[in-house]
Amino acid sequence: MSKPMETPTKTPTETPTTNPANAHVPGETLHRLVHAFKRAMREGLQDADMPLPISQMRTLKWIIKSPGVTAQQIATRTGQDKGRITRLVKELEENGLIERRPHPEDGRSQTLHLTPKGDALMEEYRAVEAKIRTRMATGLSQKQITDFNEIASLMADNLESENR
């Protein structure tokens, strides 16, 4: 006689609260959050019929944040390879989302600016991002969100500091 098949049970995700041994490992929690956020953004962008990869959207956000930024400045600020940023910029330009203009002080550089098409796309992107951020913060107080932002910023500063 064969044994009945056991139904697998889902193990709840352990947190520092449910397992104090994990309290010193915020990296795992952060890793999970980052990937959950990226997945939700990908799904939100697909649902909104916005086929651009998140890497291109992040580059567009840098251009909005610092109008007239150069590809080199984006690479430096993000810690990414300049060649990768240059490829992203080229793709964005080919899609008519950004334009390059001569740098007013450095004849060898070009500044990056959104086109009207790029600006319209980013308005849609911001709406998707706001929806995902709201979903992510469901059930959290403003104080919890503020505390999280402060703690996460301090941790990033610690990792980015010169005293590694």
PDB file of C-alpha atoms in Angstrom:
ATOM      1  CA  MET A   1       0.000   0.000   0.000  1.00  0.00           C
ATOM      2  CA  SER A   2       1.422   3.400  -0.947  1.00  0.00           C
ATOM      3  CA  LYS A   3       1.610   6.377   1.330  1.00  0.00           C
ATOM      4  CA  PRO A   4      -0.600   9.378   0.550  1.00  0.00           C
ATOM      5  CA  MET A   5       1.339  12.291  -0.954  1.00  0.00           C
ATOM      6  CA  GLU A   6       2.046  15.049   1.492  1.00  0.00           C
ATOM      7  CA  THR A   7       1.070  18.523   0.480  1.00  0.00           C
ATOM      8  CA  PRO A   8       4.087  20.816   0.655  1.00  0.00           C
ATOM      9  CA  THR A   9       3.633  23.642   3.091  1.00  0.00           C
ATOM     10  CA  LYS A  10       4.954  27.077   2.415  1.00  0.00           C
ATOM     11  CA  THR A  11       7.485  28.226   4.976  1.00  0.00           C
ATOM     12  CA  PRO A  12       6.955  31.868   5.925  1.00  0.00           C
ATOM     13  CA  THR A  13       9.843  34.182   5.191  1.00  0.00           C
ATOM     14  CA  GLU A  14      12.024  34.539   8.250  1.00  0.00           C
ATOM     15  CA  THR A  15      12.633  38.040   9.465  1.00  0.00           C
ATOM     16  CA  PRO A  16      14.707  39.426  12.322  1.00  0.00           C
ATOM     17  CA  THR A  17      11.465  39.440  14.336  1.00  0.00           C
ATOM     18  CA  THR A  18      10.598  35.776  13.683  1.00  0.00           C
ATOM     19  CA  ASN A  19      14.209  34.612  13.959  1.00  0.00           C
ATOM     20  CA  PRO A  20      16.478  36.896  16.034  1.00  0.00           C
ATOM     21  CA  ALA A  21      19.529  35.180  14.519  1.00  0.00           C
ATOM     22  CA  ASN A  22      18.735  37.100  11.300  1.00  0.00           C
ATOM     23  CA  ALA A  23      18.815  40.513  12.993  1.00  0.00           C
ATOM     24  CA  HIS A  24      22.425  41.079  11.940  1.00  0.00           C
ATOM     25  CA  VAL A  25      21.782  40.247   8.281  1.00  0.00           C
ATOM     26  CA  PRO A  26      19.867  43.207   6.815  1.00  0.00           C
ATOM     27  CA  GLY A  27      21.480  42.481   3.448  1.00  0.00           C
ATOM     28  CA  GLU A  28      19.176  39.521   2.867  1.00  0.00           C
ATOM     29  CA  THR A  29      16.102  41.594   3.647  1.00  0.00           C
ATOM     30  CA  LEU A  30      17.342  44.397   1.423  1.00  0.00           C
ATOM     31  CA  HIS A  31      18.109  41.939  -1.384  1.00  0.00           C
ATOM     32  CA  ARG A  32      14.568  40.585  -1.184  1.00  0.00           C
ATOM     33  CA  LEU A  33      13.074  44.100  -1.158  1.00  0.00           C
ATOM     34  CA  VAL A  34      15.129  45.270  -4.150  1.00  0.00           C
ATOM     35  CA  HIS A  35      14.179  42.254  -6.225  1.00  0.00           C
ATOM     36  CA  ALA A  36      10.503  42.477  -5.228  1.00  0.00           C
ATOM     37  CA  PHE A  37      10.508  46.180  -6.176  1.00  0.00           C
ATOM     38  CA  LYS A  38      12.206  45.501  -9.521  1.00  0.00           C
ATOM     39  CA  ARG A  39       9.773  42.685 -10.297  1.00  0.00           C
ATOM     40  CA  ALA A  40       6.769  44.876  -9.422  1.00  0.00           C
ATOM     41  CA  MET A  41       8.162  47.706 -11.576  1.00  0.00           C
ATOM     42  CA  ARG A  42       8.752  45.358 -14.530  1.00  0.00           C
ATOM     43  CA  GLU A  43       5.182  44.059 -14.221  1.00  0.00           C
ATOM     44  CA  GLY A  44       3.779  47.578 -13.825  1.00  0.00           C
ATOM     45  CA  LEU A  45       5.666  48.795 -16.883  1.00  0.00           C
ATOM     46  CA  GLN A  46       4.511  45.794 -18.916  1.00  0.00           C
ATOM     47  CA  ASP A  47       0.899  46.398 -17.843  1.00  0.00           C
ATOM     48  CA  ALA A  48       1.276  50.056 -18.913  1.00  0.00           C
ATOM     49  CA  ASP A  49       2.725  48.900 -22.265  1.00  0.00           C
ATOM     50  CA  MET A  50       6.049  50.583 -21.592  1.00  0.00           C
ATOM     51  CA  PRO A  51       8.592  48.193 -23.112  1.00  0.00           C
ATOM     52  CA  LEU A  52      11.800  50.019 -22.156  1.00  0.00           C
ATOM     53  CA  PRO A  53      14.145  48.200 -19.789  1.00  0.00           C
ATOM     54  CA  ILE A  54      14.434  49.625 -16.284  1.00  0.00           C
ATOM     55  CA  SER A  55      18.102  50.495 -16.981  1.00  0.00           C
ATOM     56  CA  GLN A  56      16.960  52.920 -19.682  1.00  0.00           C
ATOM     57  CA  MET A  57      14.282  54.340 -17.435  1.00  0.00           C
ATOM     58  CA  ARG A  58      16.842  54.875 -14.654  1.00  0.00           C
ATOM     59  CA  THR A  59      19.083  56.721 -17.137  1.00  0.00           C
ATOM     60  CA  LEU A  60      16.160  58.939 -18.124  1.00  0.00           C
ATOM     61  CA  LYS A  61      15.557  59.664 -14.424  1.00  0.00           C
ATOM     62  CA  TRP A  62      19.183  60.812 -14.072  1.00  0.00           C
ATOM     63  CA  ILE A  63      18.694  63.165 -17.015  1.00  0.00           C
ATOM     64  CA  ILE A  64      15.533  64.605 -15.429  1.00  0.00           C
ATOM     65  CA  LYS A  65      17.251  64.938 -12.052  1.00  0.00           C
ATOM     66  CA  SER A  66      20.247  66.776 -13.561  1.00  0.00           C
ATOM     67  CA  PRO A  67      19.327  68.423 -16.872  1.00  0.00           C
ATOM     68  CA  GLY A  68      22.431  68.835 -18.994  1.00  0.00           C
ATOM     69  CA  VAL A  69      24.228  65.925 -17.325  1.00  0.00           C
ATOM     70  CA  THR A  70      26.856  64.082 -19.386  1.00  0.00           C
ATOM     71  CA  ALA A  71      27.135  60.325 -19.899  1.00  0.00           C
ATOM     72  CA  GLN A  72      30.412  60.418 -17.951  1.00  0.00           C
ATOM     73  CA  GLN A  73      28.705  62.108 -14.999  1.00  0.00           C
ATOM     74  CA  ILE A  74      25.941  59.479 -14.979  1.00  0.00           C
ATOM     75  CA  ALA A  75      28.537  56.707 -15.045  1.00  0.00           C
ATOM     76  CA  THR A  76      30.483  58.280 -12.189  1.00  0.00           C
ATOM     77  CA  ARG A  77      27.402  58.935 -10.033  1.00  0.00           C
ATOM     78  CA  THR A  78      25.933  55.468 -10.554  1.00  0.00           C
ATOM     79  CA  GLY A  79      29.215  53.578 -10.383  1.00  0.00           C
ATOM     80  CA  GLN A  80      28.464  51.959 -13.728  1.00  0.00           C
ATOM     81  CA  ASP A  81      30.770  51.386 -16.659  1.00  0.00           C
ATOM     82  CA  LYS A  82      30.897  54.398 -18.996  1.00  0.00           C
ATOM     83  CA  GLY A  83      30.609  52.082 -21.995  1.00  0.00           C
ATOM     84  CA  ARG A  84      27.314  50.716 -20.674  1.00  0.00           C
ATOM     85  CA  ILE A  85      25.944  54.214 -20.065  1.00  0.00           C
ATOM     86  CA  THR A  86      27.085  55.284 -23.532  1.00  0.00           C
ATOM     87  CA  ARG A  87      25.171  52.348 -25.064  1.00  0.00           C
ATOM     88  CA  LEU A  88      22.061  53.235 -23.039  1.00  0.00           C
ATOM     89  CA  VAL A  89      22.311  56.873 -24.141  1.00  0.00           C
ATOM     90  CA  LYS A  90      22.673  55.805 -27.780  1.00  0.00           C
ATOM     91  CA  GLU A  91      19.571  53.580 -27.542  1.00  0.00           C
ATOM     92  CA  LEU A  92      17.566  56.358 -25.901  1.00  0.00           C
ATOM     93  CA  GLU A  93      18.648  58.802 -28.575  1.00  0.00           C
ATOM     94  CA  GLU A  94      17.748  56.324 -31.359  1.00  0.00           C
ATOM     95  CA  ASN A  95      14.287  55.972 -29.785  1.00  0.00           C
ATOM     96  CA  GLY A  96      13.861  59.761 -29.881  1.00  0.00           C
ATOM     97  CA  LEU A  97      13.665  60.042 -26.088  1.00  0.00           C
ATOM     98  CA  ILE A  98      16.745  62.204 -25.530  1.00  0.00           C
ATOM     99  CA  GLU A  99      18.950  64.542 -27.494  1.00  0.00           C
ATOM    100  CA  ARG A 100      22.587  65.468 -27.113  1.00  0.00           C
ATOM    101  CA  ARG A 101      23.722  69.060 -27.137  1.00  0.00           C
ATOM    102  CA  PRO A 102      27.231  70.513 -27.146  1.00  0.00           C
ATOM    103  CA  HIS A 103      28.558  71.118 -23.638  1.00  0.00           C
ATOM    104  CA  PRO A 104      28.768  74.894 -23.076  1.00  0.00           C
ATOM    105  CA  GLU A 105      32.195  74.694 -21.389  1.00  0.00           C
ATOM    106  CA  ASP A 106      33.785  71.468 -22.648  1.00  0.00           C
ATOM    107  CA  GLY A 107      33.892  71.086 -26.416  1.00  0.00           C
ATOM    108  CA  ARG A 108      34.611  67.349 -26.103  1.00  0.00           C
ATOM    109  CA  SER A 109      31.469  66.596 -24.081  1.00  0.00           C
ATOM    110  CA  GLN A 110      27.785  66.568 -24.849  1.00  0.00           C
ATOM    111  CA  THR A 111      24.947  67.263 -22.454  1.00  0.00           C
ATOM    112  CA  LEU A 112      21.835  65.096 -22.353  1.00  0.00           C
ATOM    113  CA  HIS A 113      18.263  66.378 -22.445  1.00  0.00           C
ATOM    114  CA  LEU A 114      14.842  64.778 -22.730  1.00  0.00           C
ATOM    115  CA  THR A 115      12.857  65.341 -25.901  1.00  0.00           C
ATOM    116  CA  PRO A 116       9.112  66.020 -25.688  1.00  0.00           C
ATOM    117  CA  LYS A 117       8.600  62.300 -26.438  1.00  0.00           C
ATOM    118  CA  GLY A 118      10.941  61.389 -23.579  1.00  0.00           C
ATOM    119  CA  ASP A 119       9.208  63.805 -21.230  1.00  0.00           C
ATOM    120  CA  ALA A 120       5.794  62.279 -22.042  1.00  0.00           C
ATOM    121  CA  LEU A 121       7.147  58.778 -21.460  1.00  0.00           C
ATOM    122  CA  MET A 122       8.573  59.791 -18.105  1.00  0.00           C
ATOM    123  CA  GLU A 123       5.214  61.205 -17.015  1.00  0.00           C
ATOM    124  CA  GLU A 124       3.740  57.740 -17.604  1.00  0.00           C
ATOM    125  CA  TYR A 125       6.695  56.114 -15.847  1.00  0.00           C
ATOM    126  CA  ARG A 126       6.280  58.330 -12.790  1.00  0.00           C
ATOM    127  CA  ALA A 127       2.613  57.285 -12.565  1.00  0.00           C
ATOM    128  CA  VAL A 128       3.567  53.578 -12.617  1.00  0.00           C
ATOM    129  CA  GLU A 129       6.362  54.160 -10.090  1.00  0.00           C
ATOM    130  CA  ALA A 130       4.032  56.080  -7.748  1.00  0.00           C
ATOM    131  CA  LYS A 131       1.532  53.219  -7.856  1.00  0.00           C
ATOM    132  CA  ILE A 132       4.257  50.673  -6.993  1.00  0.00           C
ATOM    133  CA  ARG A 133       5.686  52.877  -4.194  1.00  0.00           C
ATOM    134  CA  THR A 134       2.199  53.263  -2.714  1.00  0.00           C
ATOM    135  CA  ARG A 135       1.674  49.497  -2.864  1.00  0.00           C
ATOM    136  CA  MET A 136       5.080  48.913  -1.262  1.00  0.00           C
ATOM    137  CA  ALA A 137       4.318  51.286   1.616  1.00  0.00           C
ATOM    138  CA  THR A 138       0.879  49.866   2.376  1.00  0.00           C
ATOM    139  CA  GLY A 139       0.425  49.520   6.124  1.00  0.00           C
ATOM    140  CA  LEU A 140       3.448  51.648   7.005  1.00  0.00           C
ATOM    141  CA  SER A 141       3.275  54.886   8.936  1.00  0.00           C
ATOM    142  CA  GLN A 142       5.032  58.014   7.687  1.00  0.00           C
ATOM    143  CA  LYS A 143       7.477  57.620  10.587  1.00  0.00           C
ATOM    144  CA  GLN A 144       8.330  54.062   9.508  1.00  0.00           C
ATOM    145  CA  ILE A 145       8.937  55.243   5.953  1.00  0.00           C
ATOM    146  CA  THR A 146      11.102  58.142   7.171  1.00  0.00           C
ATOM    147  CA  ASP A 147      13.038  55.830   9.500  1.00  0.00           C
ATOM    148  CA  PHE A 148      13.577  53.308   6.704  1.00  0.00           C
ATOM    149  CA  ASN A 149      14.865  55.996   4.350  1.00  0.00           C
ATOM    150  CA  GLU A 150      17.269  57.331   6.976  1.00  0.00           C
ATOM    151  CA  ILE A 151      18.559  53.865   7.915  1.00  0.00           C
ATOM    152  CA  ALA A 152      18.938  52.734   4.305  1.00  0.00           C
ATOM    153  CA  SER A 153      20.785  55.961   3.446  1.00  0.00           C
ATOM    154  CA  LEU A 154      23.167  55.489   6.365  1.00  0.00           C
ATOM    155  CA  MET A 155      23.856  51.904   5.319  1.00  0.00           C
ATOM    156  CA  ALA A 156      24.540  53.020   1.743  1.00  0.00           C
ATOM    157  CA  ASP A 157      26.843  55.752   3.024  1.00  0.00           C
ATOM    158  CA  ASN A 158      28.690  53.165   5.137  1.00  0.00           C
ATOM    159  CA  LEU A 159      29.235  50.951   2.101  1.00  0.00           C
ATOM    160  CA  GLU A 160      30.249  53.850  -0.130  1.00  0.00           C
ATOM    161  CA  SER A 161      32.659  55.387   2.368  1.00  0.00           C
ATOM    162  CA  GLU A 162      36.364  55.419   1.698  1.00  0.00           C
ATOM    163  CA  ASN A 163      37.073  53.353   4.849  1.00  0.00           C
ATOM    164  CA  ARG A 164      36.082  50.010   3.422  1.00  0.00           C
TER     165      ARG A 164
END
